[in-house]
């Protein structure tokens, strides 16, 4: 009996690794081996022993780093690289690169040929049933969102040879028919019944035995309206069938649509990869609706290049193409529902899917008709859907715009403003326990963001003929402070400020030459024209306990005495309880010669307050002295109460262990304080 380890790299995925599950069944039930499955690394206690053989699977090429990490980890658990087999999608598509990065030559494609693994009977692995029991090995670590289902294929391959698709490499030969009914019966005997049926076919409609496949699905208990009874709880739910790789609109006929209507299909997934397929797509959706299939979804490829497939040549898509496809889907849904009774209306959800080349090892690919800025904006727009797609017109028009021009305008917005659009709502998803105070704070933040949105729109409109120039300027989605200096017009510079985070605005202030036109433009706009931005800077500096020294230096360097007054005004509401901030500010200004600001004295005031040394009158007077910047008055009040402060310090120190050490340290501190207070009479807090 050999010890076999199966490793899935530690990436997130919806479906369990079918290849590893089939290998588990093969080794357990045919070769009688011991098999263990792990996602990522084994627990430390199990990482010390060696394994006879390890299989590592792979998924998408953009998870390359995690896949290589898993292979290198596997190398530490065997005596020889020959004891490791790597396979799966990424390993098949980039086999040479896998060998270069790991020294292991991967197994490419399906395990349906004799000798691929060098094991007797290995040609059957692709066609045997998966072993669901290995999922229990990681149950405490990871649960796949879709696990209570039969994961099967009724066909293999596709045949359309679309330029962007990996299927022609992964499954080059089209297999017309695989008996799923027999596999479901075998799975029931081995692992018990499953609720749903997920079919991984890449083009089931191409099969000449499509009717046999539908018959198998029905006989297996997945007819339209099928009910599943949980064997443990007795609870009954509707079953569903999902061809999760989609149905080819080009091959959907009235007869095939009728047959699909006989099974518990939910949803019918139909690709709408290019606007040129609109007529074919709409025809397929209508055929489904006519046959009682009322839950539909689509895949919408975007960010793609020119490609060939389905016997056609397609051009690279554009943002407008994507919008038009989503809009056309909503219009189609409304048109169909006009002729259907209430309760039988169709639902269609659109899922934009970003194109990434088959050889790309990250997610950063940018199509020739797109930009990093626009691609990131799409991601932000999709966040509220939580992966459920876009199917509601009111949401679509609020999020993506009422027309393609408005959509492209939204794509140009700063990311933080894209997420701030929409009406304020009480409660909602994730806010069931929100208090009235939390709701009020959220509303205040929303109101500020509405002002920012309005101002961004005003400036964007002022660009007029310069909009394309500005769009090109922000297209790389890199918003660095110094880039503002490269902008041509005053309006562009003001607008660019809305793309910078508050720390980056503060960094920018330090890069502007004194008395330069750009510095005047920036500081005047921030402080006077759009004071919301100024208030945000003040609030950040006043509240952030962890901040870089440049923030306070650049802020006061540009906004001077008024800036300091505004900071102190904010802090006054909390009686200047900001010791960490002022410690940073004090260190920052210890290196400055042109602006001396004594934050240490305010910190000392806080010590007097904390020890309750000051009378009510002196406390109020000292507080007012700080607000008005009267350093001399503040010092006089503290100096007058110095003996009381000394007594409090000594009183507290004598309660502790090491009385003499603490007392001596306290005396040294007090001597330093006395010297400091004796030297401040007549000074102002913001003396220059």
XYZ file of C-alpha atoms in Angstrom:
688
model
C 0.000 0.000 0.000
C 1.436 3.372 -1.054
C 0.928 6.675 0.731
C -0.631 9.169 -1.709
C -1.043 12.902 -1.036
C -3.331 15.109 -3.152
C -2.669 18.870 -3.059
C -4.880 21.668 -4.305
C -3.072 25.046 -4.155
C -4.409 27.468 -1.592
C -6.545 29.619 -3.896
C -10.268 30.288 -3.575
C -12.550 28.342 -5.913
C -16.225 27.412 -6.087
C -15.953 23.798 -7.137
C -13.925 20.920 -5.660
C -11.008 19.555 -7.757
C -12.576 16.807 -9.872
C -9.244 15.548 -11.179
C -7.927 14.924 -7.679
C -11.249 13.382 -6.620
C -11.030 10.879 -9.499
C -7.396 10.120 -8.646
C -8.479 9.494 -5.063
C -11.074 6.953 -6.194
C -8.533 5.292 -8.512
C -5.853 4.915 -5.834
C -8.238 3.901 -3.036
C -10.517 1.486 -4.855
C -8.349 0.106 -7.656
C -4.797 0.255 -6.269
C -5.820 0.007 -2.573
C -3.565 2.882 -1.521
C -3.824 5.259 1.439
C -4.932 8.705 0.215
C -5.004 12.102 1.947
C -6.207 15.417 0.491
C -5.069 18.896 1.548
C -5.688 22.443 0.368
C -2.402 24.283 0.566
C -0.093 22.910 3.222
C -0.659 20.054 5.618
C -0.992 20.717 9.345
C 2.459 20.909 10.933
C 2.074 17.520 12.634
C 1.572 15.818 9.238
C 4.337 17.668 7.411
C 7.195 15.688 8.916
C 6.720 12.349 7.125
C 7.524 11.489 3.500
C 4.998 10.397 0.857
C 5.302 7.779 -1.839
C 3.628 9.998 -4.430
C 2.057 13.461 -4.534
C -0.377 14.887 -7.097
C -0.692 18.671 -7.432
C -3.550 20.131 -9.460
C -3.747 23.567 -11.081
C -6.578 25.847 -12.156
C -6.283 29.273 -13.777
C -2.977 30.626 -15.032
C -3.422 33.811 -13.007
C -3.080 31.638 -9.883
C 0.394 30.678 -11.066
C 2.264 31.913 -7.995
C 0.129 29.855 -5.611
C 0.437 26.814 -7.875
C 4.245 27.023 -7.976
C 4.258 27.477 -4.209
C 2.241 24.251 -3.833
C 4.590 22.297 -6.120
C 7.679 23.515 -4.264
C 6.040 22.567 -0.987
C 5.355 19.084 -2.381
C 9.066 18.729 -3.203
C 9.846 18.959 0.518
C 7.622 15.942 1.228
C 9.240 13.413 -1.135
C 12.704 11.986 -1.703
C 12.713 12.599 -5.458
C 10.930 14.954 -7.933
C 9.911 11.795 -9.829
C 7.425 11.188 -7.011
C 5.401 14.281 -7.951
C 2.793 14.606 -10.711
C 1.460 18.032 -11.679
C -1.611 18.421 -13.890
C -4.704 20.492 -14.474
C -5.586 23.537 -16.570
C -2.640 25.868 -15.931
C -0.110 23.026 -16.083
C -1.526 21.937 -19.449
C -1.577 25.414 -20.954
C 1.896 26.362 -19.688
C 3.707 23.041 -19.410
C 7.101 24.394 -20.506
C 6.920 27.200 -17.984
C 5.923 24.723 -15.255
C 9.008 22.655 -16.043
C 11.210 25.766 -16.035
C 9.864 26.935 -12.665
C 9.792 23.573 -10.845
C 11.874 21.021 -12.748
C 8.776 18.841 -13.085
C 7.325 17.982 -16.483
C 3.525 18.124 -16.027
C 0.913 15.731 -17.349
C -1.093 17.560 -20.023
C -4.811 17.251 -20.673
C -7.235 14.548 -19.588
C -6.263 11.270 -17.934
C -7.862 9.215 -20.702
C -4.832 7.622 -22.353
C -2.856 4.591 -21.253
C 0.528 5.335 -19.721
C 0.085 9.020 -18.842
C 0.748 8.226 -15.195
C 2.661 5.005 -15.771
C 0.149 3.075 -13.676
C -1.854 0.015 -14.723
C -5.347 1.006 -15.837
C -4.639 4.767 -15.731
C -6.495 5.310 -19.035
C -9.806 4.974 -17.157
C -9.251 7.746 -14.601
C -11.112 10.486 -16.480
C -14.214 8.274 -16.728
C -14.405 6.952 -13.166
C -16.523 8.600 -10.489
C -15.026 11.220 -8.161
C -14.377 10.402 -4.501
C -16.393 12.885 -2.434
C -15.038 11.546 0.869
C -11.718 13.387 0.452
C -13.540 16.686 1.004
C -13.917 15.607 4.636
C -10.117 15.820 4.961
C -10.310 19.620 4.758
C -13.842 20.198 6.102
C -12.555 22.244 9.047
C -10.308 24.301 6.762
C -12.315 24.983 3.595
C -15.862 24.341 2.362
C -16.570 24.690 -1.353
C -19.625 26.876 -2.063
C -20.935 24.148 -4.380
C -20.420 20.704 -2.893
C -23.828 19.000 -2.599
C -24.036 18.152 -6.293
C -23.082 15.573 -8.873
C -20.130 17.007 -10.842
C -20.250 15.241 -14.210
C -19.912 15.650 -17.962
C -22.253 14.242 -20.579
C -19.861 15.204 -23.410
C -16.259 16.332 -23.805
C -14.778 19.073 -25.950
C -16.424 21.898 -27.883
C -15.373 22.256 -31.518
C -15.994 25.992 -31.928
C -12.265 26.822 -31.555
C -12.716 30.354 -30.222
C -9.379 32.125 -30.062
C -9.691 33.124 -26.417
C -10.752 29.685 -25.113
C -8.635 26.879 -23.607
C -11.043 24.011 -24.328
C -9.483 23.179 -27.704
C -6.236 22.503 -25.810
C -7.697 20.834 -22.728
C -10.298 18.675 -24.514
C -9.315 18.631 -28.205
C -11.508 15.659 -29.184
C -15.286 16.002 -29.064
C -17.003 13.092 -27.285
C -20.677 12.897 -28.243
C -22.051 11.013 -25.253
C -21.147 9.878 -21.728
C -23.735 7.931 -19.693
C -24.250 10.149 -16.642
C -27.182 8.067 -15.371
C -24.872 5.156 -14.603
C -22.400 7.473 -12.891
C -25.125 8.991 -10.710
C -26.238 5.499 -9.652
C -22.632 4.592 -8.777
C -22.179 7.807 -6.793
C -25.401 7.178 -4.881
C -24.155 3.738 -3.878
C -20.733 5.007 -2.824
C -21.447 8.406 -1.284
C -25.211 8.857 -1.049
C -27.535 11.020 -3.169
C -26.710 14.628 -4.030
C -29.142 17.498 -4.378
C -28.148 19.095 -7.683
C -26.540 18.201 -11.003
C -23.687 20.354 -12.317
C -22.692 19.370 -15.828
C -19.272 20.587 -16.908
C -19.918 20.175 -20.655
C -18.340 22.840 -22.825
C -20.810 22.468 -25.703
C -23.549 19.948 -24.990
C -25.820 21.324 -27.747
C -23.376 20.105 -30.385
C -23.963 16.466 -29.446
C -25.798 14.254 -31.946
C -27.078 12.341 -28.902
C -28.526 15.386 -27.147
C -31.909 13.661 -26.745
C -30.246 10.705 -24.986
C -28.511 13.118 -22.613
C -31.816 14.796 -21.712
C -33.425 11.365 -21.211
C -30.596 10.390 -18.846
C -31.063 13.583 -16.841
C -34.792 12.940 -16.459
C -34.337 9.282 -15.536
C -31.756 10.285 -12.922
C -34.433 12.318 -11.122
C -33.849 15.788 -12.515
C -37.039 16.362 -14.474
C -38.663 19.779 -14.393
C -39.985 20.494 -10.891
C -37.903 17.682 -9.327
C -37.814 17.584 -5.522
C -34.895 16.474 -3.353
C -35.412 15.161 0.180
C -32.444 15.576 2.483
C -31.757 12.093 3.920
C -30.589 13.546 7.250
C -33.180 16.254 7.909
C -36.106 15.214 5.721
C -36.288 18.760 4.367
C -37.492 19.025 0.775
C -36.077 21.479 -1.769
C -36.203 21.872 -5.542
C -33.378 20.293 -7.473
C -31.642 22.037 -10.329
C -29.514 21.191 -13.343
C -26.776 23.612 -14.336
C -24.719 23.398 -17.530
C -22.272 25.690 -15.826
C -20.003 26.202 -18.844
C -22.931 27.619 -20.802
C -25.162 26.778 -23.782
C -24.155 27.806 -27.297
C -26.789 30.168 -28.709
C -25.662 29.316 -32.242
C -26.737 25.686 -31.776
C -30.004 26.153 -29.879
C -32.953 25.026 -32.006
C -36.674 25.090 -31.140
C -36.568 21.317 -30.560
C -33.520 21.470 -28.285
C -35.083 24.345 -26.351
C -38.221 22.226 -25.897
C -36.151 19.361 -24.496
C -34.270 21.700 -22.150
C -37.649 22.830 -20.850
C -38.313 19.246 -19.681
C -35.518 19.269 -17.081
C -34.930 21.238 -13.866
C -32.653 23.699 -15.636
C -31.705 26.685 -13.456
C -30.302 28.861 -14.806
C -29.847 28.507 -18.547
C -26.441 30.109 -19.143
C -26.061 31.614 -22.607
C -22.935 33.519 -23.609
C -23.162 37.016 -25.122
C -19.481 37.581 -25.808
C -19.792 40.246 -28.502
C -22.344 42.784 -29.640
C -22.221 41.182 -33.112
C -23.960 38.120 -31.618
C -26.967 40.159 -30.473
C -29.490 38.663 -32.904
C -28.401 35.073 -32.197
C -28.366 35.701 -28.431
C -31.839 37.261 -28.359
C -33.266 34.412 -30.435
C -31.853 31.840 -27.977
C -33.241 33.701 -24.938
C -36.698 33.863 -26.513
C -36.620 30.133 -27.316
C -35.845 29.383 -23.673
C -38.638 31.636 -22.429
C -41.126 30.042 -24.835
C -40.347 26.659 -23.278
C -40.811 27.674 -19.663
C -37.173 28.316 -18.807
C -37.560 31.517 -16.827
C -34.248 31.738 -14.951
C -31.427 32.695 -17.291
C -27.989 34.223 -17.076
C -25.277 35.191 -19.486
C -21.525 35.475 -19.627
C -20.297 38.718 -21.183
C -16.650 38.700 -22.154
C -14.962 42.115 -22.047
C -11.407 43.438 -22.352
C -10.843 41.053 -25.284
C -8.828 41.437 -28.468
C -9.724 40.535 -32.040
C -10.490 36.816 -32.155
C -11.920 34.141 -34.390
C -14.467 31.516 -33.426
C -17.860 30.056 -34.307
C -16.946 30.534 -37.946
C -16.661 34.318 -37.544
C -14.052 37.013 -37.012
C -14.704 39.377 -34.100
C -13.170 42.750 -33.350
C -11.823 43.765 -29.948
C -14.644 44.912 -27.703
C -15.022 48.377 -26.165
C -16.652 49.731 -22.990
C -19.595 50.844 -25.125
C -19.975 47.277 -26.450
C -20.235 45.933 -22.905
C -22.817 48.518 -21.896
C -24.888 47.909 -25.017
C -24.965 44.152 -24.359
C -26.114 44.617 -20.769
C -28.718 47.154 -21.837
C -29.945 44.908 -24.653
C -30.433 42.074 -22.161
C -32.630 44.210 -19.903
C -34.638 45.476 -22.881
C -35.101 41.899 -24.070
C -36.269 40.771 -20.629
C -38.862 43.539 -20.464
C -40.054 42.778 -23.984
C -40.560 39.074 -23.172
C -42.271 39.778 -19.867
C -44.839 42.053 -21.496
C -46.474 38.912 -22.959
C -46.180 36.745 -19.840
C -48.557 36.618 -16.854
C -47.424 37.805 -13.420
C -45.532 35.061 -11.633
C -44.127 33.646 -14.865
C -41.785 36.507 -15.754
C -38.270 35.605 -16.856
C -35.215 36.686 -14.903
C -31.946 37.294 -16.717
C -28.720 38.096 -14.883
C -25.679 39.441 -16.688
C -22.172 38.446 -15.573
C -19.405 40.535 -17.163
C -16.257 38.385 -17.288
C -12.873 40.015 -17.820
C -10.769 38.433 -20.528
C -7.320 37.261 -19.444
C -5.011 35.579 -22.009
C -4.418 31.861 -21.542
C -0.718 32.440 -20.848
C -1.177 35.321 -18.407
C 0.136 34.547 -14.927
C -1.582 37.491 -13.246
C -4.874 39.340 -13.566
C -3.385 42.531 -14.948
C -3.933 42.135 -18.699
C -5.385 45.239 -20.376
C -7.097 44.928 -23.764
C -6.203 47.310 -26.602
C -9.587 49.096 -26.356
C -9.591 49.316 -22.545
C -7.490 50.937 -19.817
C -6.484 49.987 -16.264
C -8.708 52.798 -14.985
C -11.806 51.532 -16.804
C -11.185 47.915 -15.814
C -10.863 48.847 -12.150
C -14.037 50.935 -12.405
C -15.952 47.891 -13.707
C -14.763 45.918 -10.672
C -16.043 48.660 -8.363
C -19.404 48.744 -10.125
C -19.785 44.984 -9.724
C -19.060 44.938 -5.971
C -22.686 45.602 -4.902
C -23.882 42.568 -6.885
C -21.813 40.240 -4.657
C -21.275 37.897 -7.573
C -24.993 37.513 -8.315
C -25.000 39.404 -11.598
C -26.982 42.386 -12.854
C -30.675 41.764 -13.494
C -32.548 44.807 -12.190
C -33.097 47.834 -14.445
C -33.181 50.441 -11.687
C -29.908 49.124 -10.251
C -28.356 48.883 -13.699
C -29.168 52.467 -14.631
C -27.981 53.767 -11.246
C -24.740 51.772 -11.351
C -23.891 51.628 -15.061
C -25.773 54.642 -16.338
C -28.859 55.426 -18.394
C -26.865 55.352 -21.640
C -23.378 54.443 -22.844
C -22.147 58.048 -22.571
C -23.090 58.169 -18.901
C -21.478 54.745 -18.427
C -18.155 55.977 -19.803
C -18.470 59.070 -17.621
C -18.871 56.814 -14.561
C -15.787 54.868 -15.653
C -13.783 58.097 -15.409
C -14.853 58.753 -11.797
C -12.453 58.323 -8.876
C -12.839 54.878 -7.380
C -14.007 56.195 -4.011
C -16.787 58.176 -5.698
C -17.969 55.230 -7.800
C -18.657 53.413 -4.533
C -20.430 56.463 -3.055
C -23.196 56.869 -5.630
C -26.805 56.065 -4.834
C -29.322 57.074 -2.195
C -28.767 56.783 1.534
C -30.585 53.822 3.043
C -31.235 52.875 6.643
C -30.315 49.300 7.493
C -29.686 46.963 4.598
C -27.242 44.138 3.978
C -24.699 43.803 6.782
C -26.238 46.552 8.937
C -28.899 44.707 10.920
C -27.258 45.660 14.217
C -26.498 49.273 13.312
C -27.206 51.758 16.104
C -28.809 55.165 15.596
C -25.444 56.815 16.242
C -23.701 54.619 13.660
C -26.431 55.344 11.149
C -26.042 59.089 11.725
C -22.276 58.919 11.207
C -22.754 56.923 8.016
C -25.266 59.465 6.759
C -22.875 62.338 7.478
C -20.181 60.572 5.486
C -22.668 59.935 2.667
C -23.601 63.635 2.590
C -19.947 64.616 2.308
C -19.504 62.187 -0.572
C -22.520 63.659 -2.355
C -20.793 67.040 -2.244
C -17.662 65.443 -3.666
C -19.675 63.796 -6.446
C -21.352 67.072 -7.345
C -18.033 68.911 -7.425
C -16.336 66.213 -9.510
C -19.198 66.385 -12.028
C -18.952 70.178 -12.201
C -15.237 70.098 -12.940
C -15.532 67.188 -15.369
C -18.132 69.129 -17.357
C -15.828 72.161 -17.423
C -13.202 70.103 -19.251
C -15.371 70.166 -22.389
C -13.018 69.511 -25.329
C -10.239 68.492 -22.917
C -12.123 65.461 -21.550
C -10.357 62.979 -23.837
C -6.980 64.430 -22.889
C -7.780 64.048 -19.193
C -9.175 60.547 -19.707
C -5.896 59.515 -21.331
C -3.972 61.106 -18.452
C -5.737 58.996 -15.798
C -5.973 55.856 -17.926
C -3.120 53.965 -16.197
C -4.973 54.207 -12.862
C -1.817 55.406 -11.094
C -2.607 58.510 -9.093
C 0.665 59.909 -7.813
C 0.957 63.414 -6.320
C 3.695 64.615 -8.672
C 1.625 63.751 -11.759
C -0.523 66.822 -11.113
C 2.445 68.976 -12.131
C 2.192 67.542 -15.649
C -1.365 68.710 -16.243
C -1.923 71.550 -18.653
C -4.951 73.485 -17.380
C -6.155 74.778 -14.025
C -9.405 72.778 -14.308
C -7.499 69.562 -14.933
C -5.361 70.172 -11.849
C -8.363 70.833 -9.649
C -10.107 67.730 -10.954
C -7.025 65.563 -10.435
C -7.045 66.416 -6.720
C -10.230 64.334 -6.416
C -8.296 61.217 -7.465
C -5.707 61.587 -4.705
C -6.128 60.164 -1.226
C -5.801 62.685 1.579
C -2.259 61.536 2.506
C -1.257 61.976 -1.133
C -2.742 65.467 -1.246
C -0.630 66.300 1.795
C 2.417 64.827 0.045
C 1.627 66.974 -3.003
C 1.614 70.145 -0.897
C 5.279 69.526 -0.099
C 6.172 69.290 -3.796
C 4.759 72.695 -4.751
C 7.212 75.568 -4.971
C 6.404 78.545 -2.777
C 4.695 81.402 -4.610
C 4.240 79.243 -7.724
C 0.966 79.553 -9.696
C 0.272 75.838 -9.165
C 0.661 76.131 -5.390
C -1.715 79.088 -5.363
C -4.216 77.186 -7.503
C -4.092 74.078 -5.327
C -4.197 75.734 -1.892
C -6.897 78.215 -2.898
C -9.049 75.461 -4.360
C -8.667 73.209 -1.317
C -9.203 75.893 1.320
C -11.644 78.309 -0.328
C -13.319 76.868 -3.428
C -13.982 73.341 -2.162
C -13.583 73.472 1.593
C -14.866 69.873 1.966
C -11.410 68.758 0.837
C -9.720 71.055 3.354
C -11.960 69.826 6.169
C -11.039 66.256 5.284
C -7.329 67.051 5.567
C -7.804 68.729 8.942
C -9.870 65.815 10.245
C -7.299 63.269 9.055
C -4.352 65.009 10.689
C -6.265 65.628 13.913
C -7.527 62.059 14.288
C -4.795 59.817 12.876
C -2.631 58.386 15.646
C -0.317 56.851 13.043
C 0.838 59.403 10.491
C 3.980 60.465 8.689
C 5.679 63.688 9.768
C 5.417 65.172 6.287
C 1.636 65.435 6.723
C 1.718 68.094 9.461
C 4.794 69.816 8.009
C 3.278 70.209 4.528
C -0.153 71.141 5.864
C 1.083 73.960 8.103
C 3.672 74.937 5.520
C 0.830 75.705 3.098
C -1.990 76.807 5.389
C 0.062 78.397 8.175
C -1.501 79.990 11.219
C -5.064 79.428 10.017
C -4.324 75.764 9.460
C -3.020 75.430 13.004
C -6.037 77.255 14.413
C -8.345 74.861 12.553
C -6.461 71.844 13.878
C -6.661 73.113 17.449
C -10.342 73.915 17.024
C -10.989 70.266 16.103
C -8.914 69.006 19.035
C -10.562 71.388 21.483
C -13.795 69.395 21.367
C -11.949 66.514 23.023
C -9.876 68.749 25.331
C -6.777 68.185 23.169
C -6.632 64.490 24.006
C -4.335 63.629 21.084
C -1.033 62.748 22.664
C 0.173 60.410 19.898
C -0.591 62.942 17.174
C 1.118 65.790 18.976
C 4.165 63.658 19.761
C 4.556 63.139 16.008
C 4.006 66.833 15.304
C 6.531 67.840 17.952
C 9.206 65.578 16.477
C 8.403 66.906 13.014
C 8.866 70.536 14.017
C 11.986 69.874 16.044
C 13.726 69.764 12.637
C 12.081 72.912 11.283
C 13.563 76.363 11.654
C 10.947 78.467 9.861
C 7.892 77.404 11.858
C 8.140 76.651 15.567
C 5.038 75.236 17.168
C 5.128 74.052 20.777
C 2.970 70.927 20.854
C 4.957 69.605 23.819
C 3.381 72.245 26.012
C -0.097 71.056 25.047
C 0.958 67.485 25.831
C 2.110 68.712 29.234
C -1.263 70.389 29.748
C -2.898 67.022 29.185
C -0.789 65.530 32.000
C -2.000 68.233 34.349
C -5.590 67.474 33.309
C -5.220 63.706 33.698
C -3.820 64.101 37.233
C -6.657 66.540 38.080
C -4.175 69.202 39.192
C -5.992 72.206 37.718
C -8.963 73.901 39.284
C -12.080 74.252 37.185
C -11.209 77.898 36.482
C -7.567 77.164 35.579
C -8.622 74.217 33.427
C -11.003 76.430 31.454
C -8.454 79.243 31.173
C -5.700 76.897 29.985
C -8.076 75.347 27.441
C -8.977 78.789 26.069
C -5.311 79.799 25.973
C -4.549 76.863 23.653
C -7.523 77.656 21.428
C -6.308 81.245 21.037
C -2.653 80.282 20.688
C -1.527 82.141 23.826
C 1.493 80.090 24.835
C 2.558 82.500 27.577
C -0.775 82.335 29.372
C -0.854 78.549 29.120
C 2.663 78.342 30.554
C 1.826 80.702 33.403
C -1.170 78.616 34.428
C 0.827 75.405 34.373
C 3.772 76.999 36.200
C 1.431 78.275 38.906
C 0.179 74.688 39.425
C 3.612 73.069 39.212
C 3.872 72.229 42.912
C 0.519 70.499 42.808
C 1.717 68.563 39.766
C 4.932 67.594 41.627
C 2.961 66.338 44.595
C 0.687 64.253 42.393
C 3.659 62.719 40.595
C 5.420 61.841 43.830
C 2.193 60.532 45.335
C 1.715 58.121 42.467
C 5.369 57.095 42.340
C 5.400 56.161 46.041
C 2.632 53.635 45.449
C 4.846 51.619 43.134
C 7.749 49.249 43.601
C 11.205 50.741 43.260
C 10.146 53.957 45.015
C 13.592 55.536 44.986
C 14.224 54.853 41.296
C 10.835 56.250 40.254
C 11.127 59.209 42.577
C 14.557 60.145 41.186
C 13.277 59.800 37.605
C 10.225 61.935 38.492
C 12.450 64.672 39.924
C 14.520 64.802 36.754
C 11.330 65.094 34.655
C 9.977 67.817 36.927
C 13.223 69.776 36.734
C 12.972 69.651 32.943
C 9.337 70.791 33.053
C 10.195 73.670 35.416
C 12.956 74.864 33.112
C 10.595 74.664 30.130
C 7.794 76.581 31.827
C 10.120 79.309 33.003
C 11.110 80.023 29.399
C 7.764 80.478 27.690
C 6.405 83.786 28.985
C 5.168 85.975 26.152
C 5.531 83.323 23.423
C 2.762 82.494 21.002
C 1.888 78.908 20.094
C 2.457 79.523 16.377
C 5.428 81.851 16.714
C 7.436 82.260 13.491
